Coordinates of C-alpha atoms in Angstrom, one line a residue:
Chain F
M1 CA 27.6 8.3 8.2
A2 CA 26.8 10.8 5.5
M3 CA 24.5 9.6 2.7
E4 CA 25.7 12.3 0.3
H5 CA 27.5 9.8 -1.8
L6 CA 24.3 8.0 -2.3
R7 CA 22.5 10.9 -4.0
W8 CA 22.4 10.2 -7.6
R9 CA 24.3 12.8 -9.6
P10 CA 23.9 12.9 -13.4
T11 CA 27.0 12.3 -15.4
V12 CA 28.1 14.9 -17.9
N13 CA 26.9 12.6 -20.7
E14 CA 23.5 12.2 -19.3
R15 CA 23.1 15.9 -18.7
D16 CA 24.1 16.7 -22.3
F17 CA 21.9 14.0 -23.7
I18 CA 18.8 15.2 -21.8
E19 CA 19.4 18.8 -22.6
S20 CA 20.2 18.3 -26.3
A21 CA 17.2 16.1 -26.7
L22 CA 15.0 18.8 -25.2
Q23 CA 16.4 21.3 -27.7
S24 CA 14.7 19.1 -30.4
D25 CA 11.6 18.8 -28.3
L26 CA 12.2 15.2 -27.3
R27 CA 12.0 13.8 -23.9
V28 CA 14.0 10.8 -22.8
D29 CA 11.0 8.7 -22.0
G30 CA 9.3 9.6 -25.3
R31 CA 6.7 11.9 -23.9
R32 CA 5.8 15.3 -25.4
S33 CA 6.7 18.4 -23.4
F34 CA 3.3 18.8 -21.8
D35 CA 2.3 15.2 -21.2
F36 CA 1.8 13.7 -17.8
R37 CA 3.0 10.2 -17.2
R38 CA 0.5 7.4 -16.7
L39 CA -1.6 7.9 -13.6
D40 CA -2.9 5.0 -11.5
I41 CA -5.0 5.6 -8.5
S42 CA -6.0 2.7 -6.2
F43 CA -7.7 2.7 -2.8
G44 CA -7.6 0.9 0.4
R45 CA -7.4 -2.7 -0.4
G46 CA -8.3 -2.1 -3.9
C47 CA -5.0 -3.4 -5.2
V48 CA -5.3 -7.0 -4.1
F49 CA -8.4 -9.0 -4.4
V50 CA -8.4 -12.4 -3.0
E51 CA -10.5 -15.3 -3.8
W52 CA -12.2 -17.1 -1.0
V53 CA -14.0 -20.4 -1.4
V54 CA -16.4 -20.4 1.5
I55 CA -18.6 -23.4 1.5
I56 CA -20.1 -23.3 4.9
D57 CA -20.9 -19.8 5.9
V58 CA -21.0 -16.4 4.5
V59 CA -18.7 -13.7 5.3
A60 CA -19.9 -10.1 5.1
V61 CA -17.0 -8.0 3.9
S62 CA -16.8 -4.6 5.2
F63 CA -14.3 -2.1 3.9
R64 CA -12.8 -0.7 7.0
E65 CA -10.0 1.0 5.2
D66 CA -11.6 4.2 4.0
G67 CA -9.4 7.1 3.3
S68 CA -6.4 5.2 2.1
S69 CA -5.1 5.8 -1.4
E70 CA -2.1 4.8 -3.4
V71 CA -1.1 6.8 -6.5
Q72 CA 1.4 5.8 -9.1
L73 CA 2.5 8.5 -11.5
G74 CA 5.0 6.8 -13.9
E75 CA 7.6 5.5 -11.5
T76 CA 6.7 7.7 -8.6
R77 CA 4.6 6.0 -6.0
V78 CA 2.9 7.8 -3.1
M79 CA 0.5 6.5 -0.4
G80 CA -2.0 8.7 1.3
Y81 CA -3.8 7.9 4.5
V82 CA -6.5 10.0 6.2
T83 CA -7.5 9.8 9.8
A84 CA -9.7 12.0 12.0
Q85 CA -9.9 12.6 15.7
L86 CA -12.1 14.6 18.0
V87 CA -10.2 17.4 19.6
P88 CA -10.9 20.8 21.1
P89 CA -10.6 23.5 18.4
Y90 CA -8.2 26.4 18.1
R91 CA -9.3 29.3 20.2
D92 CA -9.6 31.8 17.4
R93 CA -11.6 29.4 15.3
P94 CA -14.1 27.7 17.6
N95 CA -16.4 26.4 15.0
E96 CA -14.0 25.0 12.5
G97 CA -12.2 21.7 12.2
T98 CA -8.6 21.4 11.4
L99 CA -6.6 19.8 8.6
A100 CA -3.0 18.8 8.9
I101 CA -0.7 17.3 6.3
F102 CA 2.2 15.1 7.3
T103 CA 4.7 14.1 4.7
E104 CA 7.1 11.2 5.1
F105 CA 10.0 10.9 2.8
S106 CA 10.5 7.3 3.4
P107 CA 14.0 6.0 3.0
M108 CA 12.5 3.3 0.7
A109 CA 11.8 5.9 -1.9
D110 CA 15.4 7.0 -2.4
P111 CA 18.7 6.1 -0.7
A112 CA 19.4 9.8 -0.2
F113 CA 16.3 10.2 2.1
E114 CA 17.2 9.7 5.7
P115 CA 14.8 8.6 8.3
G116 CA 14.0 11.0 11.1
R117 CA 13.8 14.7 10.6
P118 CA 12.4 15.8 7.3
G119 CA 14.7 17.6 4.9
E120 CA 13.9 20.8 3.0
S121 CA 12.2 19.2 0.1
A122 CA 10.0 17.3 2.4
I123 CA 8.9 20.4 4.2
E124 CA 8.4 22.3 0.9
L125 CA 6.2 19.5 -0.4
G126 CA 4.1 19.5 2.7
R127 CA 3.7 23.2 2.6
V128 CA 2.7 23.4 -1.0
I129 CA 0.1 20.7 -0.6
D130 CA -1.1 22.3 2.6
R131 CA -1.5 25.7 0.9
G132 CA -3.4 24.2 -2.0
L133 CA -5.8 22.3 0.2
R134 CA -6.3 24.4 3.3
E135 CA -6.0 28.0 2.2
S136 CA -8.0 27.5 -0.9
R137 CA -10.8 26.1 1.3
A138 CA -11.1 22.9 -0.7
V139 CA -12.2 20.9 2.3
D140 CA -15.1 22.4 4.3
M141 CA -13.9 23.0 7.8
E142 CA -17.2 24.2 9.3
S143 CA -18.9 21.0 8.6
L144 CA -16.3 19.3 10.9
C145 CA -17.5 21.1 13.9
V146 CA -19.4 19.0 16.4
V147 CA -19.8 21.2 19.5
A148 CA -18.6 24.7 18.9
G149 CA -15.8 25.6 21.1
K150 CA -15.4 22.1 22.5
Y151 CA -15.2 19.3 19.9
V152 CA -14.2 19.5 16.3
W153 CA -12.9 16.9 14.0
S154 CA -9.2 17.2 13.3
V155 CA -8.3 15.6 10.0
R156 CA -4.8 14.3 9.5
V157 CA -3.4 13.3 6.1
D158 CA -0.3 11.2 6.1
L159 CA 1.6 11.1 2.8
H160 CA 4.2 8.4 2.5
I161 CA 6.5 8.6 -0.5
L162 CA 7.3 5.1 -1.4
D163 CA 9.2 5.5 -4.7
N164 CA 10.9 8.6 -6.0
G165 CA 10.6 8.7 -9.7
G166 CA 10.4 12.5 -9.9
N167 CA 7.7 15.0 -9.5
L168 CA 6.7 14.1 -5.9
I169 CA 4.6 17.2 -5.4
D170 CA 2.0 16.3 -8.0
A171 CA 1.8 12.7 -7.1
A172 CA 1.5 13.4 -3.4
N173 CA -1.2 16.0 -4.0
I174 CA -3.2 13.5 -6.0
A175 CA -2.8 11.0 -3.3
A176 CA -4.0 13.4 -0.7
L177 CA -7.0 14.4 -2.7
A178 CA -7.9 10.8 -3.5
A179 CA -7.6 9.8 0.1
L180 CA -9.7 12.8 1.3
S181 CA -12.4 12.0 -1.3
T182 CA -12.8 8.4 -0.1
F183 CA -12.4 9.2 3.6
R184 CA -15.5 8.6 5.8
R185 CA -15.6 10.0 9.3
P186 CA -17.8 8.4 11.9
E187 CA -21.2 10.0 12.5
C188 CA -21.6 11.5 15.9
T189 CA -24.6 12.9 17.7
V190 CA -24.7 15.4 20.4
G191 CA -26.9 14.7 23.4
G192 CA -27.1 14.5 27.1
E193 CA -28.7 16.9 29.5
D194 CA -26.5 19.9 28.7
G195 CA -26.2 19.1 25.0
Q196 CA -22.5 18.6 25.4
Q197 CA -22.2 14.9 25.4
V198 CA -21.0 13.5 22.1
T199 CA -21.5 10.0 21.1
V200 CA -19.4 8.7 18.2
H201 CA -21.2 6.0 16.4
D202 CA -19.4 2.9 15.2
A203 CA -19.3 2.2 11.5
E204 CA -21.5 -0.8 12.0
V205 CA -24.3 1.2 13.7
R206 CA -24.4 4.3 11.4
D207 CA -22.9 4.8 8.1
P208 CA -19.9 7.1 8.2
I209 CA -20.1 10.4 6.4
P210 CA -17.8 11.7 3.7
L211 CA -16.0 15.0 3.9
T212 CA -17.4 18.0 2.1
I213 CA -14.9 18.9 -0.6
H214 CA -15.7 21.9 -2.7
H215 CA -13.1 21.6 -5.4
L216 CA -10.0 19.6 -6.1
P217 CA -6.8 21.7 -6.3
I218 CA -4.4 19.9 -8.6
A219 CA -0.7 20.6 -8.5
V220 CA 1.1 20.8 -11.9
T221 CA 4.9 21.0 -11.8
F222 CA 6.9 22.6 -14.6
A223 CA 10.6 22.2 -15.1
Y224 CA 12.8 24.7 -16.9
F225 CA 15.8 24.0 -19.0
G226 CA 18.2 26.0 -21.2
E227 CA 17.9 29.4 -19.5
G228 CA 14.1 29.3 -19.1
N229 CA 13.3 28.7 -22.8
I230 CA 12.3 25.1 -22.6
V231 CA 9.5 24.0 -20.4
V232 CA 8.3 20.5 -19.6
V233 CA 5.5 19.2 -17.4
D234 CA 5.9 16.3 -14.9
P235 CA 9.7 15.9 -14.9
T236 CA 11.2 12.5 -14.2
Y237 CA 13.9 12.0 -11.6
K238 CA 16.7 12.4 -14.1
E239 CA 15.1 15.5 -15.6
E240 CA 14.8 17.0 -12.2
A241 CA 18.5 16.5 -11.5
V242 CA 19.4 18.3 -14.7
M243 CA 16.8 21.1 -14.7
G244 CA 17.6 24.7 -14.2
G245 CA 14.5 25.7 -12.2
R246 CA 11.0 24.5 -11.3
M247 CA 7.6 25.9 -10.7
T248 CA 4.5 24.3 -9.2
A249 CA 1.1 25.7 -10.0
T250 CA -1.9 24.5 -8.0
V251 CA -5.0 25.0 -10.1
N252 CA -8.5 23.7 -9.9
S253 CA -10.9 22.7 -12.7
N254 CA -12.7 26.0 -12.4
G255 CA -9.6 27.8 -13.5
D256 CA -8.8 29.3 -10.1
V257 CA -5.2 29.4 -9.2
C258 CA -4.9 28.1 -5.6
A259 CA -1.2 28.3 -5.1
I260 CA 2.0 28.9 -7.0
Q261 CA 5.4 27.9 -5.8
K262 CA 8.6 28.9 -7.5
A263 CA 11.5 28.7 -5.1
G264 CA 14.6 30.1 -6.7
G265 CA 16.1 28.4 -9.7
E266 CA 16.5 30.1 -13.1
G267 CA 14.7 33.3 -14.0
V268 CA 11.8 32.8 -16.3
M269 CA 10.0 35.4 -18.3
S270 CA 6.5 36.4 -17.1
S271 CA 5.0 35.4 -20.5
V272 CA 6.3 31.9 -20.0
I273 CA 4.8 31.8 -16.5
M274 CA 1.4 32.9 -17.9
Q275 CA 1.6 30.2 -20.6
C276 CA 2.4 27.7 -17.9
L277 CA -0.7 28.7 -15.9
R278 CA -2.9 28.2 -18.9
I279 CA -1.4 24.8 -19.5
A280 CA -1.8 24.0 -15.8
S281 CA -5.6 24.6 -15.9
V282 CA -6.0 22.3 -18.9
K283 CA -4.0 19.6 -17.1
A284 CA -6.0 20.2 -13.9
A285 CA -9.2 19.5 -15.6
D286 CA -7.8 16.2 -17.0
V287 CA -6.5 15.0 -13.7
T288 CA -9.6 16.0 -11.8
S289 CA -11.7 13.9 -14.1
K290 CA -9.4 10.9 -13.5
I291 CA -9.6 11.3 -9.8
R292 CA -13.3 11.6 -9.8
T293 CA -13.7 8.5 -12.0
A294 CA -11.5 6.5 -9.8
V295 CA -13.3 7.6 -6.6
E296 CA -16.7 6.8 -8.1
K297 CA -15.6 3.4 -9.2
Y298 CA -14.3 2.7 -5.8
A299 CA -17.5 3.9 -4.2
T300 CA -19.6 1.6 -6.4
E301 CA -17.5 -1.4 -5.6
K302 CA -17.8 -0.7 -2.0
A303 CA -21.5 -0.3 -2.1
L304 CA -21.9 -3.6 -4.0
K305 CA -19.7 -5.4 -1.6
K306 CA -21.7 -4.2 1.4
V307 CA -24.7 -6.2 0.1
K308 CA -24.9 -9.3 2.4
R309 CA -25.3 -12.5 0.6
L310 CA -27.5 -15.3 1.9
P311 CA -26.0 -18.6 2.8
A312 CA -25.9 -20.9 -0.1
S313 CA -28.5 -23.7 -0.1
M314 CA -26.7 -25.4 -2.9
S315 CA -23.3 -24.7 -1.5
Q316 CA -21.7 -24.7 -4.9
K317 CA -18.5 -22.9 -5.8
T318 CA -19.8 -20.2 -8.0
N319 CA -17.4 -17.7 -9.3
A320 CA -18.7 -15.1 -11.7
P321 CA -16.8 -11.9 -11.5
D322 CA -17.6 -9.3 -14.0
V323 CA -14.3 -8.5 -15.5
T324 CA -14.1 -5.1 -17.2
M325 CA -11.2 -3.8 -19.0
V326 CA -10.5 -0.2 -18.2
D327 CA -8.5 1.8 -20.7
K328 CA -6.5 4.6 -19.0
G329 CA -6.7 7.7 -21.1
D330 CA -3.6 9.2 -22.7
D331 CA -1.6 6.0 -22.3
K332 CA 1.7 5.9 -24.0
L333 CA 2.5 2.4 -22.7
G334 CA -0.7 0.9 -23.9
S335 CA -1.1 -1.4 -21.0
Q336 CA -4.4 -1.9 -19.4
S337 CA -5.4 -2.8 -16.0
V338 CA -8.0 -5.4 -15.2
E339 CA -10.5 -4.7 -12.5
T340 CA -13.2 -6.8 -10.9
L341 CA -16.7 -5.7 -10.0
S342 CA -19.1 -7.8 -8.1
D343 CA -21.9 -9.0 -10.2
V344 CA -25.0 -7.0 -9.8
Q345 CA -27.4 -9.5 -11.2
Q346 CA -26.2 -12.2 -8.8
I347 CA -27.5 -10.3 -5.8
S348 CA -31.1 -10.5 -6.6
K349 CA -31.4 -13.9 -8.2
D350 CA -28.7 -16.2 -7.1
P351 CA -27.8 -16.3 -3.5
S352 CA -24.3 -17.4 -4.2
V353 CA -21.5 -17.4 -1.7
V354 CA -18.7 -15.6 -3.3
I355 CA -16.3 -13.0 -2.4
E356 CA -14.6 -12.1 -5.5
A357 CA -11.1 -12.2 -6.5
N358 CA -8.8 -11.6 -9.3
D359 CA -5.3 -10.4 -9.8
H360 CA -5.5 -6.7 -10.2
E361 CA -2.1 -5.9 -11.4
D362 CA -1.0 -7.7 -14.4
A363 CA 2.7 -7.8 -15.3
K364 CA 2.9 -4.2 -16.5
P365 CA 5.3 -3.6 -19.3
M366 CA 7.7 -0.9 -18.0
I367 CA 9.6 1.4 -20.2
T368 CA 12.8 1.1 -18.3
E369 CA 14.6 -2.2 -18.3
S370 CA 14.2 -2.5 -14.6
S371 CA 12.5 -5.4 -13.0
T372 CA 9.0 -6.5 -13.8
E373 CA 6.2 -7.0 -11.3
V374 CA 5.1 -10.5 -10.8
K375 CA 2.2 -11.4 -8.7
T376 CA 1.4 -14.7 -7.1
T377 CA -1.7 -15.3 -5.2
S378 CA -2.6 -18.1 -2.9
S379 CA -5.9 -18.7 -1.2
S380 CA -6.0 -19.8 2.3
G381 CA -4.3 -23.0 3.1
A382 CA -5.1 -24.8 6.3
A383 CA -2.1 -25.8 8.1
V384 CA -3.0 -29.1 9.5
E385 CA -6.2 -30.1 7.7
S386 CA -6.1 -28.9 4.1
D387 CA -9.7 -28.3 3.5
E388 CA -9.4 -25.6 0.9
A389 CA -7.9 -26.0 -2.5
Q390 CA -4.7 -23.9 -2.8
E391 CA -4.7 -21.9 -6.0
I392 CA -1.7 -20.3 -7.2
R393 CA -2.4 -18.0 -10.0
S394 CA 0.2 -16.3 -12.0
P395 CA -0.7 -13.5 -14.2
K396 CA -1.2 -14.7 -17.7
S397 CA -1.6 -12.6 -20.8
L398 CA -4.6 -10.4 -21.2
K399 CA -6.2 -13.0 -23.5
D400 CA -6.7 -15.4 -20.6
A401 CA -8.4 -12.6 -18.7
I402 CA -10.8 -12.0 -21.6
K403 CA -11.8 -15.6 -22.2
P404 CA -13.6 -16.3 -18.9
K405 CA -15.5 -13.1 -19.1
H406 CA -17.0 -13.9 -22.4
K407 CA -18.0 -17.3 -21.3
R408 CA -19.6 -16.2 -18.2
K409 CA -21.5 -13.3 -19.7
K410 CA -23.3 -15.7 -22.1
R411 CA -24.3 -17.9 -19.2
K412 CA -25.8 -15.0 -17.3
D413 CA -27.8 -13.9 -20.3
N414 CA -29.3 -17.3 -20.6
R415 CA -30.4 -17.4 -17.0
S416 CA -32.1 -14.0 -17.0
Chain L
M1 CA -14.4 -27.0 15.7
V2 CA -17.6 -25.1 15.2
E3 CA -17.6 -23.6 18.7
T4 CA -14.5 -21.6 18.3
G5 CA -16.1 -19.7 15.4
R6 CA -13.8 -16.8 14.4
A7 CA -15.2 -13.5 13.2
D8 CA -14.3 -14.0 9.6
G9 CA -15.3 -17.6 9.4
R10 CA -12.0 -19.3 9.5
N11 CA -11.3 -22.4 11.5
P12 CA -8.6 -22.2 14.1
N13 CA -5.9 -23.7 11.9
Q14 CA -6.6 -21.6 8.9
L15 CA -4.4 -18.9 7.7
R16 CA -5.7 -15.9 5.9
P17 CA -5.1 -15.9 2.1
F18 CA -1.8 -14.4 1.3
S19 CA -0.4 -12.9 -1.8
C20 CA 2.9 -11.4 -2.8
T21 CA 4.1 -8.9 -5.4
R22 CA 7.7 -8.7 -6.1
N23 CA 9.7 -5.6 -7.1
P24 CA 6.9 -3.1 -7.2
L25 CA 9.3 -0.3 -6.6
N26 CA 11.8 1.1 -9.1
R27 CA 14.4 2.9 -7.0
A28 CA 14.9 0.3 -4.4
H29 CA 17.4 -2.5 -5.0
G30 CA 14.8 -5.0 -4.0
S31 CA 11.3 -4.7 -2.8
A32 CA 8.2 -6.8 -2.1
R33 CA 4.7 -6.3 -1.1
W34 CA 3.1 -9.0 1.0
S35 CA -0.4 -9.2 2.1
Q36 CA -2.1 -11.7 4.3
G37 CA -5.8 -11.1 4.5
D38 CA -6.2 -7.4 5.1
T39 CA -2.7 -6.8 6.5
V40 CA -0.4 -5.4 3.8
V41 CA 3.2 -4.5 4.2
L42 CA 5.6 -3.1 1.7
A43 CA 9.3 -3.7 2.2
A44 CA 12.3 -2.2 0.3
V45 CA 16.0 -3.2 0.6
Y46 CA 19.0 -1.0 -0.2
G47 CA 22.5 -2.2 0.0
P48 CA 25.1 -3.2 0.8
K49 CA 26.3 0.3 1.4
P50 CA 29.8 0.9 2.4
G51 CA 30.6 1.6 6.1
T52 CA 28.9 0.5 9.3
R53 CA 27.4 2.5 12.0
K54 CA 29.2 3.3 15.2
G55 CA 29.2 0.4 17.5
E56 CA 28.6 -2.2 14.9
N57 CA 31.1 -4.9 14.3
P58 CA 33.1 -4.0 11.2
E59 CA 34.0 -7.6 10.5
K60 CA 30.5 -8.4 9.6
A61 CA 27.7 -6.8 7.6
S62 CA 25.3 -4.9 9.6
I63 CA 21.6 -4.6 9.0
E64 CA 19.5 -1.5 9.6
V65 CA 15.8 -1.8 9.8
V66 CA 13.4 1.1 9.6
W67 CA 9.8 0.5 10.4
K68 CA 7.2 3.1 9.2
P69 CA 3.7 2.9 10.7
K70 CA 0.8 4.0 8.7
T71 CA 0.1 7.1 10.7
G72 CA 1.4 8.7 13.8
Q73 CA 4.8 9.3 15.3
I74 CA 7.5 6.7 15.5
G75 CA 7.3 5.4 19.1
R76 CA 8.7 2.7 21.2
Q77 CA 6.5 0.0 19.6
E78 CA 8.1 0.7 16.2
K79 CA 11.5 0.7 17.7
E80 CA 10.8 -2.6 19.3
Y81 CA 9.7 -4.1 16.0
E82 CA 12.8 -2.7 14.3
M83 CA 15.1 -4.3 16.9
T84 CA 13.3 -7.6 16.7
L85 CA 13.5 -7.8 13.0
K86 CA 17.1 -6.7 13.0
R87 CA 18.0 -9.6 15.3
T88 CA 16.0 -12.0 13.4
L89 CA 17.6 -11.0 10.1
Q90 CA 21.1 -11.1 11.5
N91 CA 20.5 -14.7 12.3
I92 CA 19.4 -15.6 8.9
C93 CA 21.8 -13.7 6.7
L94 CA 25.4 -14.7 6.1
L95 CA 27.0 -11.6 7.6
T96 CA 30.6 -12.4 6.8
V97 CA 30.2 -12.3 3.1
H98 CA 30.1 -8.5 3.0
P99 CA 32.0 -7.1 6.0
N100 CA 31.9 -3.5 6.9
T101 CA 28.7 -2.8 4.9
T102 CA 25.2 -1.8 5.9
T103 CA 22.1 -3.2 4.3
S104 CA 19.1 -1.1 5.1
I105 CA 15.6 -2.5 5.0
V106 CA 12.6 -0.1 5.1
L107 CA 9.2 -1.4 6.0
Q108 CA 6.0 0.4 5.4
V109 CA 2.8 -0.7 6.9
V110 CA 0.2 -0.2 4.2
D111 CA -2.7 -1.8 6.1
D112 CA -2.8 -3.2 9.5
D113 CA -5.1 -5.9 10.5
G114 CA -3.0 -7.8 13.0
S115 CA 0.1 -9.9 12.5
T116 CA 2.1 -7.1 11.0
L117 CA 5.3 -8.2 12.6
Q118 CA 5.0 -11.5 11.0
L119 CA 4.6 -10.2 7.5
T120 CA 7.7 -8.1 7.6
S121 CA 9.8 -11.2 8.1
F122 CA 8.9 -12.3 4.7
V123 CA 11.6 -10.2 3.2
S124 CA 14.2 -12.1 5.1
A125 CA 13.1 -15.5 3.8
A126 CA 12.1 -16.7 7.1
V127 CA 8.6 -17.5 8.0
A128 CA 6.7 -16.1 10.9
I129 CA 3.5 -17.1 12.3
S130 CA 1.4 -15.4 14.9
C131 CA -0.5 -17.8 17.2
G132 CA -3.0 -16.8 19.7
V133 CA -4.5 -18.6 22.7
M134 CA -8.2 -17.8 23.0
E135 CA -10.2 -17.5 26.1
N136 CA -11.3 -21.1 26.1
G137 CA -7.8 -22.4 25.6
A138 CA -8.0 -23.1 22.0
V139 CA -5.1 -22.1 19.9
I140 CA -5.7 -20.2 16.7
L141 CA -3.3 -19.2 14.0
D142 CA -2.8 -16.0 12.2
T143 CA -4.6 -13.6 14.4
S144 CA -6.4 -10.6 13.0
K145 CA -6.5 -7.2 14.7
A146 CA -10.0 -7.7 16.1
E147 CA -9.0 -11.0 17.6
E148 CA -5.8 -9.7 19.0
K149 CA -7.7 -6.9 20.7
Q150 CA -10.6 -8.6 22.1
Q151 CA -10.6 -12.3 22.5
L152 CA -7.1 -13.5 23.1
K153 CA -5.8 -14.3 26.5
S154 CA -2.3 -14.2 25.1
F155 CA -0.6 -14.5 21.8
A156 CA 2.8 -15.4 20.5
D157 CA 4.7 -14.2 17.5
L158 CA 7.0 -16.9 16.2
V159 CA 9.6 -17.0 13.5
F160 CA 10.7 -20.2 12.0
P161 CA 13.4 -20.8 9.4
N162 CA 12.4 -21.9 6.0
S163 CA 12.0 -25.6 5.6
C164 CA 15.1 -27.1 4.0
K165 CA 14.6 -28.7 0.7
S166 CA 17.7 -29.1 -1.3
V167 CA 17.2 -28.9 -5.0
G168 CA 19.5 -31.8 -6.0
L169 CA 17.7 -34.5 -4.1
K170 CA 16.1 -37.1 -6.2
E171 CA 14.1 -39.1 -3.7
P172 CA 11.2 -37.1 -2.3
K173 CA 11.8 -36.2 1.2
Q174 CA 9.1 -36.2 3.8
K175 CA 8.3 -32.8 4.9
D176 CA 10.2 -31.8 7.9
E177 CA 11.2 -35.3 8.7
Q178 CA 14.5 -35.7 10.4
I179 CA 15.2 -32.0 10.0
E180 CA 15.6 -30.1 13.2
R181 CA 13.8 -26.9 12.7
G182 CA 14.5 -24.6 15.5
L183 CA 12.8 -21.4 16.4
I184 CA 14.4 -18.1 15.5
T185 CA 12.3 -15.6 17.3
S186 CA 9.5 -15.8 19.8
I187 CA 7.7 -12.9 21.4
T188 CA 4.8 -13.5 23.7
H189 CA 2.2 -11.2 25.0
G190 CA 0.0 -12.2 27.9
V191 CA 0.0 -15.3 30.0
M192 CA -0.1 -18.7 28.6
S193 CA 0.6 -22.2 29.9
E194 CA 3.6 -24.1 28.8
D195 CA 1.5 -26.6 27.1
D196 CA -0.3 -23.9 25.2
Y197 CA 3.0 -22.5 24.2
F198 CA 4.3 -25.7 22.8
N199 CA 1.1 -26.2 21.1
C200 CA 1.5 -22.8 19.4
I201 CA 5.0 -23.8 18.3
E202 CA 3.8 -27.0 16.7
R203 CA 0.9 -25.4 14.9
G204 CA 3.2 -22.6 13.8
L205 CA 5.7 -25.0 12.4
A206 CA 3.1 -26.7 10.3
A207 CA 1.7 -23.4 9.0
S208 CA 5.1 -22.1 8.3
S209 CA 5.9 -24.9 5.9
R210 CA 2.9 -23.9 3.9
I211 CA 4.1 -20.3 3.6
S212 CA 7.6 -21.3 2.8
E213 CA 6.3 -23.6 0.0
F214 CA 4.5 -20.6 -1.4
M215 CA 7.6 -18.5 -1.2
R216 CA 9.7 -21.1 -2.9
N217 CA 7.3 -21.4 -5.7
T218 CA 7.3 -17.6 -6.1
M219 CA 11.1 -17.4 -6.2
Q220 CA 11.4 -20.3 -8.6
K221 CA 9.1 -18.6 -10.9
D222 CA 11.1 -15.5 -10.7
A223 CA 14.4 -17.3 -11.2
S224 CA 13.1 -19.2 -14.3
E225 CA 11.7 -16.0 -15.8
A226 CA 15.0 -14.2 -15.2
A227 CA 16.9 -17.1 -16.8

């Protein structure tokens, strides 16, 4: 059964509307020509924090899910997942590890995507990201060698496209970079009589090691309209359907061009291409800093969570999350996300038994009139004996999130 | 029950905390993200689309399930999950309402910490519980991956229909009283005695009512907001 009829084709009206708006330098979603959409990067289980009321015993939370990222660029959503395996290396590169990128155009992203064999655009996407990462030597391959000629780490990046809102290449690239930045591979030691035996240490025994990443190659996609005169950055799904041609430039924050992809489409003057490359390096710096901030924040949260808390002698339900409001940079929508950090002061003074929770995603105001996200959380409910209180929190307005924070902060200051 | 201490501190009858996000995706006609403890699954629904696949009954709607694991090739295990879910959902949905159409459901495993099959049934408004029988014979609910791998002698995945609560009833009805709640799907792994199995079913039934309550609250909230 052909899915051709499911691929969305723009109507003549829509095409004219988008094109004539661009003539007056207006984009349909209100952005300027060279603005990216709002970028959200979350990691592992960073999206959902759950509140546990543990009275009896302490639970040490370990973040097992390293190397998993979810990126949302406007309406486009991509998930990246990194895994590594010990394998024999390629014969012509006996002391280098390998990096492989697998892209999955999941049918959930677009009704036109079919499960099974990847289509051309999926392959193109995989290749562009692969070129940007591997051939620019962004990830250090030699550090992945364990025993030269016998065992190397083979890193595999799986990119799942969850929602196609346009500009998949950029979003998938960011997801891959974010996942690689937070990925930790297990530490292994070489031993034995012949020095060939490799023991891979469990995460509990020895801390896993991060990958060595030299630079972050950021892909920036440009769409051309009106015979190559009009250029926009980060096209949406509708703009992509109407555009005349597209070019992706993968640039890093040092200003190096790692890869350029312009596969057919309208002819564009070389001066326009040079201008695009300049714009790309500016955007790359911006996106690089966003990725780095997000990765650092995640690393801090993880480190704080690793601290084991002592069992509570008073066994009180203490809940003191430090709620910080993070403002995302060039934010057209003006919505903010609320994040929870474990309380640093609590660790030394108060042996409290808390594993923090809060709703991470508030109801985000979306530009389009499509459905809103609503989140309901429920703490554990015992089936037979209901020991725990069942809390169902629905996201309130941001004011409610602010109030508790101010209250708690005062209390903490008094104690210290 | 202090002896049967589980790794994460739960008692045998305790479910992991669950949460749900509705409609996180824009392109899909319907989507949900459901997490139970550390297991997270994202589901999207498209349809009904015209036409059925070959071999499907054109008098009824057909359901197509695609299961995407987090990494790796799609193998037999994924195909088995797809088939199980498809059969479960066919039982639940009214198929004669949209004959000769295909509704496709795509499930993406975002995080796997055991009980993934159970979570995916959330989309279909049925409730699934995973029960395990431990080495010493105790029955535990909602197994996590570590438990599934190491400690369980056997475990059963069970799917129950939602508890019936009609909206118009004035007098408060006792939960599950006088309502025959059958079992939609049951998949067992390993060896367990009959008594253990029935024990699992009872526990699962009780747990499922909790989850279906949660779901009902969620959907009511959604409906009242939409109104």
